[in-house]
mmCIF file of C-alpha atoms in Angstrom:
data_model
loop_
_atom_site.group_PDB
_atom_site.id
_atom_site.type_symbol
_atom_site.label_atom_id
_atom_site.label_comp_id
_atom_site.label_asym_id
_atom_site.label_seq_id
_atom_site.Cartn_x
_atom_site.Cartn_y
_atom_site.Cartn_z
ATOM 1 C CA MET A 28 119.073 18.261 55.638
ATOM 2 C CA LEU A 29 117.417 19.803 52.647
ATOM 3 C CA ILE A 30 116.625 16.304 51.370
ATOM 4 C CA ALA A 31 115.107 15.191 54.668
ATOM 5 C CA TRP A 32 112.860 18.324 54.638
ATOM 6 C CA ALA A 33 111.530 17.626 51.173
ATOM 7 C CA VAL A 34 110.570 14.177 52.104
ATOM 8 C CA THR A 35 108.921 15.262 55.276
ATOM 9 C CA SER A 36 106.949 17.956 53.250
ATOM 10 C CA GLY A 37 105.717 15.434 50.668
ATOM 11 C CA GLY A 38 104.436 13.266 53.356
ATOM 12 C CA GLY A 39 102.601 16.069 54.974
ATOM 13 C CA GLY A 40 100.640 16.525 51.842
ATOM 14 C CA GLY A 41 98.604 13.378 52.549
ATOM 15 C CA GLY A 42 97.945 14.637 56.056
ATOM 16 C CA GLY A 43 94.941 16.525 54.781
ATOM 17 C CA ARG A 44 93.146 13.251 53.845
ATOM 18 C CA ASP A 45 90.601 11.700 56.224
ATOM 19 C CA ASP A 46 92.172 8.337 56.923
ATOM 20 C CA ALA A 47 88.930 7.107 58.548
ATOM 21 C CA LYS A 48 87.277 6.839 55.063
ATOM 22 C CA PRO A 49 88.195 3.832 52.901
ATOM 23 C CA GLY A 50 89.851 4.470 49.690
ATOM 24 C CA GLY A 51 87.809 5.485 46.816
ATOM 25 C CA SER A 52 84.829 6.442 48.978
ATOM 26 C CA ASP A 53 84.839 10.024 47.884
ATOM 27 C CA PRO A 54 81.325 11.163 46.528
ATOM 28 C CA VAL A 55 80.580 10.488 42.847
ATOM 29 C CA GLU A 56 79.237 13.167 40.715
ATOM 30 C CA SER A 57 75.415 13.256 40.576
ATOM 31 C CA ILE A 58 73.785 11.727 37.481
ATOM 32 C CA THR A 59 70.718 13.450 35.945
ATOM 33 C CA PRO A 60 67.749 11.052 36.287
ATOM 34 C CA GLY A 61 65.769 9.888 33.307
ATOM 35 C CA PRO A 62 62.010 10.651 32.679
ATOM 36 C CA GLY A 63 59.891 10.080 35.673
ATOM 37 C CA SER A 64 57.220 7.385 35.828
ATOM 38 C CA SER A 65 54.497 10.029 35.934
ATOM 39 C CA GLY A 66 54.421 10.477 32.152
ATOM 40 C CA PRO A 67 54.571 8.005 29.227
ATOM 41 C CA ALA A 68 57.773 7.730 27.248
ATOM 42 C CA ILE A 69 55.552 7.468 24.016
ATOM 43 C CA SER A 70 53.161 10.316 23.551
ATOM 44 C CA GLN A 71 50.866 8.461 21.035
ATOM 45 C CA GLN A 72 48.968 5.218 21.133
ATOM 46 C CA PRO A 73 50.216 2.420 18.878
ATOM 47 C CA GLY A 74 48.961 2.795 15.252
ATOM 48 C CA GLY A 75 48.596 6.615 15.647
ATOM 49 C CA ARG A 76 44.920 6.416 16.707
ATOM 50 C CA ASP A 77 43.602 9.524 18.463
ATOM 51 C CA GLU A 78 41.308 8.343 21.266
ATOM 52 C CA SER A 79 39.483 11.735 21.249
ATOM 53 C CA ASP A 80 37.635 10.373 18.167
ATOM 54 C CA ASP A 81 35.566 8.027 20.398
ATOM 55 C CA GLU A 82 34.907 10.347 23.256
ATOM 56 C CA ASP A 83 31.259 10.829 22.242
ATOM 57 C CA GLY A 84 30.599 7.022 21.933
ATOM 58 C CA THR A 85 29.490 7.248 18.312
ATOM 59 C CA GLY A 86 32.518 5.633 16.685
ATOM 60 C CA GLY A 87 31.789 2.193 15.294
ATOM 61 C CA SER A 88 28.201 2.003 16.720
ATOM 62 C CA GLY A 89 27.037 0.415 13.417
ATOM 63 C CA GLU A 90 23.584 2.117 13.499
ATOM 64 C CA SER A 91 21.887 3.129 10.263
ATOM 65 C CA SER A 92 18.733 5.084 9.703
ATOM 66 C CA GLY A 93 18.347 3.658 6.218
ATOM 67 C CA GLY A 94 16.804 0.431 7.462
ATOM 68 C CA SER A 95 13.753 1.822 9.151
ATOM 69 C CA GLY A 96 11.366 1.306 6.367
ATOM 70 C CA ASP A 97 8.175 -0.438 7.459
ATOM 71 C CA GLY A 98 7.428 -1.814 4.026
ATOM 72 C CA SER A 99 4.165 0.032 3.993
ATOM 73 C CA SER A 100 2.984 1.288 0.932
ATOM 74 C CA THR A 101 0.696 4.001 0.196
ATOM 75 C CA GLY A 102 0.306 2.791 -3.389
ATOM 76 C CA GLY A 103 -3.472 1.674 -5.117
ATOM 77 C CA THR A 104 -5.801 3.465 -2.751
ATOM 78 C CA GLY A 105 -8.911 3.697 -4.925
ATOM 79 C CA THR A 106 -12.116 2.817 -3.285
ATOM 80 C CA GLY A 107 -13.730 1.211 -6.308
ATOM 81 C CA ALA A 108 -14.523 -2.426 -6.103
ATOM 82 C CA GLY A 109 -13.213 -3.205 -9.685
ATOM 83 C CA ASP A 110 -10.901 -6.047 -10.424
ATOM 84 C CA PRO A 111 -7.775 -5.430 -12.419
ATOM 85 C CA SER A 112 -8.976 -8.126 -14.800
ATOM 86 C CA GLY A 113 -12.420 -6.668 -15.200
ATOM 87 C CA ALA A 114 -13.869 -5.387 -18.490
ATOM 88 C CA ALA A 115 -15.465 -1.969 -18.662
ATOM 89 C CA ALA A 116 -17.952 -0.701 -21.201
ATOM 90 C CA GLY A 117 -18.910 2.900 -22.028
ATOM 91 C CA ALA A 118 -17.575 6.101 -20.549
ATOM 92 C CA GLY A 119 -16.194 6.511 -17.064
ATOM 93 C CA GLY A 120 -15.183 2.878 -16.712
ATOM 94 C CA SER A 121 -12.239 3.626 -14.419
ATOM 95 C CA GLY A 122 -11.454 1.883 -11.137
ATOM 96 C CA GLY A 123 -12.407 4.927 -9.001
ATOM 97 C CA GLY A 124 -15.650 5.493 -7.081
ATOM 98 C CA SER A 125 -17.356 4.318 -3.924
ATOM 99 C CA ALA A 126 -20.595 2.530 -2.933
ATOM 100 C CA GLY A 127 -23.512 4.926 -3.248
ATOM 101 C CA GLN A 128 -25.424 6.191 -0.254
ATOM 102 C CA GLN A 129 -29.148 5.176 -0.422
ATOM 103 C CA VAL A 130 -31.555 8.118 0.042
ATOM 104 C CA PRO A 131 -35.394 7.983 0.236
ATOM 105 C CA ALA A 132 -37.486 8.597 -2.839
ATOM 106 C CA GLY A 133 -38.840 11.785 -1.169
ATOM 107 C CA SER A 134 -35.271 13.222 -0.645
ATOM 108 C CA PRO A 135 -35.103 16.895 -1.587
ATOM 109 C CA LEU A 136 -32.117 16.035 -3.872
ATOM 110 C CA PRO A 137 -32.992 16.512 -7.534
ATOM 111 C CA GLU A 138 -33.011 13.481 -9.756
ATOM 112 C CA CYS A 139 -29.868 13.270 -11.964
ATOM 113 C CA LYS A 140 -30.357 14.334 -15.499
ATOM 114 C CA PRO A 141 -29.041 11.935 -18.162
ATOM 115 C CA SER A 142 -26.903 14.782 -19.583
ATOM 116 C CA ALA A 143 -25.205 15.184 -16.204
ATOM 117 C CA VAL A 144 -24.451 11.534 -15.429
ATOM 118 C CA GLN A 145 -22.347 9.113 -17.441
ATOM 119 C CA LEU A 146 -23.288 5.430 -16.877
ATOM 120 C CA SER A 147 -20.964 2.577 -17.490
ATOM 121 C CA LEU A 148 -20.814 -1.191 -16.789
ATOM 122 C CA ARG A 149 -18.148 -3.472 -15.522
ATOM 123 C CA THR A 150 -17.579 -7.107 -14.730
ATOM 124 C CA LYS A 151 -14.764 -9.595 -14.575
ATOM 125 C CA VAL A 152 -13.608 -11.322 -17.652
ATOM 126 C CA SER A 153 -13.889 -14.841 -16.146
ATOM 127 C CA TYR A 154 -15.553 -16.518 -13.183
ATOM 128 C CA GLY A 155 -14.576 -19.790 -11.771
ATOM 129 C CA PRO A 156 -17.105 -22.674 -11.160
ATOM 130 C CA ASP A 157 -17.784 -21.563 -7.665
ATOM 131 C CA ASP A 158 -17.760 -17.861 -8.162
ATOM 132 C CA LYS A 159 -20.790 -15.667 -8.020
ATOM 133 C CA PRO A 160 -20.694 -13.114 -10.880
ATOM 134 C CA LYS A 161 -20.754 -9.418 -9.847
ATOM 135 C CA PHE A 162 -22.041 -6.678 -12.131
ATOM 136 C CA GLU A 163 -21.123 -3.075 -11.408
ATOM 137 C CA LEU A 164 -23.202 -0.091 -12.581
ATOM 138 C CA ILE A 165 -21.019 3.081 -12.469
ATOM 139 C CA ALA A 166 -22.492 6.482 -12.441
ATOM 140 C CA LYS A 167 -20.249 9.564 -12.774
ATOM 141 C CA ASN A 168 -21.723 12.939 -12.051
ATOM 142 C CA THR A 169 -20.122 15.454 -14.363
ATOM 143 C CA SER A 170 -22.125 18.379 -13.076
ATOM 144 C CA SER A 171 -21.539 20.760 -10.192
ATOM 145 C CA THR A 172 -24.900 19.721 -8.509
ATOM 146 C CA THR A 173 -25.433 16.738 -6.212
ATOM 147 C CA CYS A 174 -28.288 14.572 -7.372
ATOM 148 C CA LYS A 175 -29.931 11.121 -6.852
ATOM 149 C CA ALA A 176 -30.058 8.322 -9.376
ATOM 150 C CA ASP A 177 -32.448 5.426 -9.549
ATOM 151 C CA PHE A 178 -30.511 2.148 -9.618
ATOM 152 C CA GLY A 179 -33.689 -0.003 -9.103
ATOM 153 C CA PRO A 180 -33.892 -3.237 -10.976
ATOM 154 C CA LYS A 181 -36.584 -1.858 -13.191
ATOM 155 C CA SER A 182 -34.940 1.511 -13.949
ATOM 156 C CA ALA A 183 -31.361 0.343 -14.425
ATOM 157 C CA VAL A 184 -32.108 -2.943 -16.177
ATOM 158 C CA LEU A 185 -29.334 -5.628 -16.292
ATOM 159 C CA THR A 186 -29.757 -8.593 -18.669
ATOM 160 C CA VAL A 187 -27.632 -11.705 -19.269
ATOM 161 C CA THR A 188 -27.741 -13.412 -22.681
ATOM 162 C CA GLU A 189 -25.870 -16.586 -23.771
ATOM 163 C CA ALA A 190 -23.443 -15.743 -26.510
ATOM 164 C CA GLY A 191 -24.028 -17.896 -29.617
ATOM 165 C CA GLY A 192 -27.379 -19.098 -28.287
ATOM 166 C CA GLU A 193 -30.294 -20.276 -30.431
ATOM 167 C CA ASP A 194 -32.098 -16.967 -29.668
ATOM 168 C CA ASP A 195 -31.274 -13.550 -28.259
ATOM 169 C CA ASP A 196 -33.699 -13.791 -25.412
ATOM 170 C CA PRO A 197 -31.989 -13.050 -22.028
ATOM 171 C CA ILE A 198 -31.625 -16.023 -19.696
ATOM 172 C CA TRP A 199 -31.758 -13.627 -16.778
ATOM 173 C CA SER A 200 -32.991 -10.048 -16.256
ATOM 174 C CA SER A 201 -33.079 -7.863 -13.176
ATOM 175 C CA LYS A 202 -36.616 -6.683 -13.965
ATOM 176 C CA ASP A 203 -38.131 -10.141 -14.420
ATOM 177 C CA CYS A 204 -38.835 -10.906 -10.824
ATOM 178 C CA PRO A 205 -37.008 -8.471 -8.461
ATOM 179 C CA SER A 206 -37.272 -8.926 -4.732
ATOM 180 C CA ALA A 207 -37.947 -5.201 -4.357
ATOM 181 C CA ALA A 208 -39.635 -3.670 -7.467
ATOM 182 C CA GLY A 209 -39.520 -0.085 -6.125
ATOM 183 C CA PRO A 210 -36.901 2.483 -6.978
ATOM 184 C CA LEU A 211 -33.472 2.426 -5.409
ATOM 185 C CA PHE A 212 -32.181 6.024 -5.218
ATOM 186 C CA LEU A 213 -28.498 6.605 -4.560
ATOM 187 C CA LYS A 214 -26.899 9.904 -3.858
ATOM 188 C CA VAL A 215 -24.310 10.984 -6.487
ATOM 189 C CA PRO A 216 -22.238 13.856 -5.232
ATOM 190 C CA ALA A 217 -21.177 16.603 -7.676
ATOM 191 C CA GLY A 218 -18.099 15.515 -9.624
ATOM 192 C CA ALA A 219 -17.948 12.131 -7.892
ATOM 193 C CA THR A 220 -18.439 8.530 -9.096
ATOM 194 C CA VAL A 221 -20.794 5.978 -7.494
ATOM 195 C CA ILE A 222 -20.750 2.249 -7.896
ATOM 196 C CA HIS A 223 -23.821 -0.059 -7.495
ATOM 197 C CA THR A 224 -23.019 -3.768 -7.401
ATOM 198 C CA VAL A 225 -25.485 -6.552 -8.329
ATOM 199 C CA ASP A 226 -24.740 -10.168 -7.539
ATOM 200 C CA TRP A 227 -26.042 -12.926 -9.866
ATOM 201 C CA ASN A 228 -26.383 -16.475 -8.471
ATOM 202 C CA ARG A 229 -26.491 -17.991 -11.991
ATOM 203 C CA THR A 230 -30.115 -18.869 -11.797
ATOM 204 C CA LEU A 231 -32.474 -18.247 -14.795
ATOM 205 C CA SER A 232 -35.437 -15.937 -14.805
ATOM 206 C CA ALA A 233 -38.622 -15.311 -16.702
ATOM 207 C CA PRO A 234 -40.789 -12.189 -17.068
ATOM 208 C CA GLY A 235 -43.548 -11.659 -14.555
ATOM 209 C CA CYS A 236 -41.954 -14.006 -12.011
ATOM 210 C CA VAL A 237 -43.086 -17.020 -14.067
ATOM 211 C CA THR A 238 -41.339 -20.240 -13.085
ATOM 212 C CA PRO A 239 -38.070 -20.180 -15.000
ATOM 213 C CA PRO A 240 -36.432 -23.184 -16.637
ATOM 214 C CA ALA A 241 -34.751 -25.487 -14.193
ATOM 215 C CA GLY A 242 -31.047 -25.461 -13.614
ATOM 216 C CA LYS A 243 -28.459 -22.749 -13.629
ATOM 217 C CA ALA A 244 -26.258 -21.120 -16.290
ATOM 218 C CA GLY A 245 -23.553 -23.511 -17.409
ATOM 219 C CA PRO A 246 -19.959 -22.902 -18.626
ATOM 220 C CA GLY A 247 -19.671 -20.558 -21.647
ATOM 221 C CA THR A 248 -19.501 -16.959 -22.765
ATOM 222 C CA TYR A 249 -22.241 -14.566 -21.843
ATOM 223 C CA LEU A 250 -23.188 -11.029 -22.892
ATOM 224 C CA LEU A 251 -24.147 -8.505 -20.184
ATOM 225 C CA GLU A 252 -26.187 -5.406 -20.943
ATOM 226 C CA ALA A 253 -27.383 -2.343 -18.925
ATOM 227 C CA LYS A 254 -30.160 0.026 -19.963
ATOM 228 C CA ALA A 255 -31.260 3.152 -18.135
ATOM 229 C CA PRO A 256 -33.610 5.935 -19.119
ATOM 230 C CA GLY A 257 -31.926 8.551 -21.381
ATOM 231 C CA GLU A 258 -28.512 6.656 -21.262
ATOM 232 C CA PRO A 259 -26.891 4.740 -24.090
ATOM 233 C CA VAL A 260 -26.891 0.996 -23.782
ATOM 234 C CA GLN A 261 -23.789 -0.379 -21.988
ATOM 235 C CA ARG A 262 -22.419 -3.824 -22.902
ATOM 236 C CA ALA A 263 -19.733 -6.166 -21.611
ATOM 237 C CA SER A 264 -18.993 -9.944 -21.778
ATOM 238 C CA PHE A 265 -17.739 -12.510 -19.423
ATOM 239 C CA VAL A 266 -17.015 -16.239 -19.213
ATOM 240 C CA LEU A 267 -18.244 -18.901 -16.790
ATOM 241 C CA ALA A 268 -15.322 -21.356 -16.632
ATOM 242 C CA LYS A 269 -15.660 -25.152 -16.632
ATOM 243 C CA ASP A 270 -14.877 -27.268 -13.527
#
């Protein structure tokens, strides 16, 4: 009887099980889920680049302020009409200066005193077959007073003589037959330099407007001279080139 009771008690132990559920259907322990999809598994972009570097849009733009030069140049601003190859004679033969302003003979400006004005002469070293020689008379006012200087053809006399010629007589002179024989006063400001330019068309001249020899000055070397009252004689030379 004791044995039968033990067997009966052991079978009763399974009576607490719900026979309606299949075997092995008891709940499984919960598993902690992995990282959600709301956040990246890698916290840094490939290569370790920090995207905040480009937030302002300046990264890798390729702009450079060093290439904005306009190639302009402020260099050689002198107003003188001199040529770099020109030859100057006498004092003040620099490239500075400007064309003089003509004033009437009756202008209240005083006439320049020779002691206050330095006169010089300039021309190119050589002229081509088709070039018209240009002679520049340069007056530099070394005083503190503005004055007027006479650059007329009979006051500031220019002459051209053939170098190595048979005589020393000029083949052309500004005073021989000028188109305007009167004075030509130019204003020379205090401390400034004024340039008066005379063109020569290579024709010959003779004193008193006498008919000059036919033809024009040919190729060769010529001497240029300038004379003005109270000023030292200024000299230069130039060449008329062959064809």
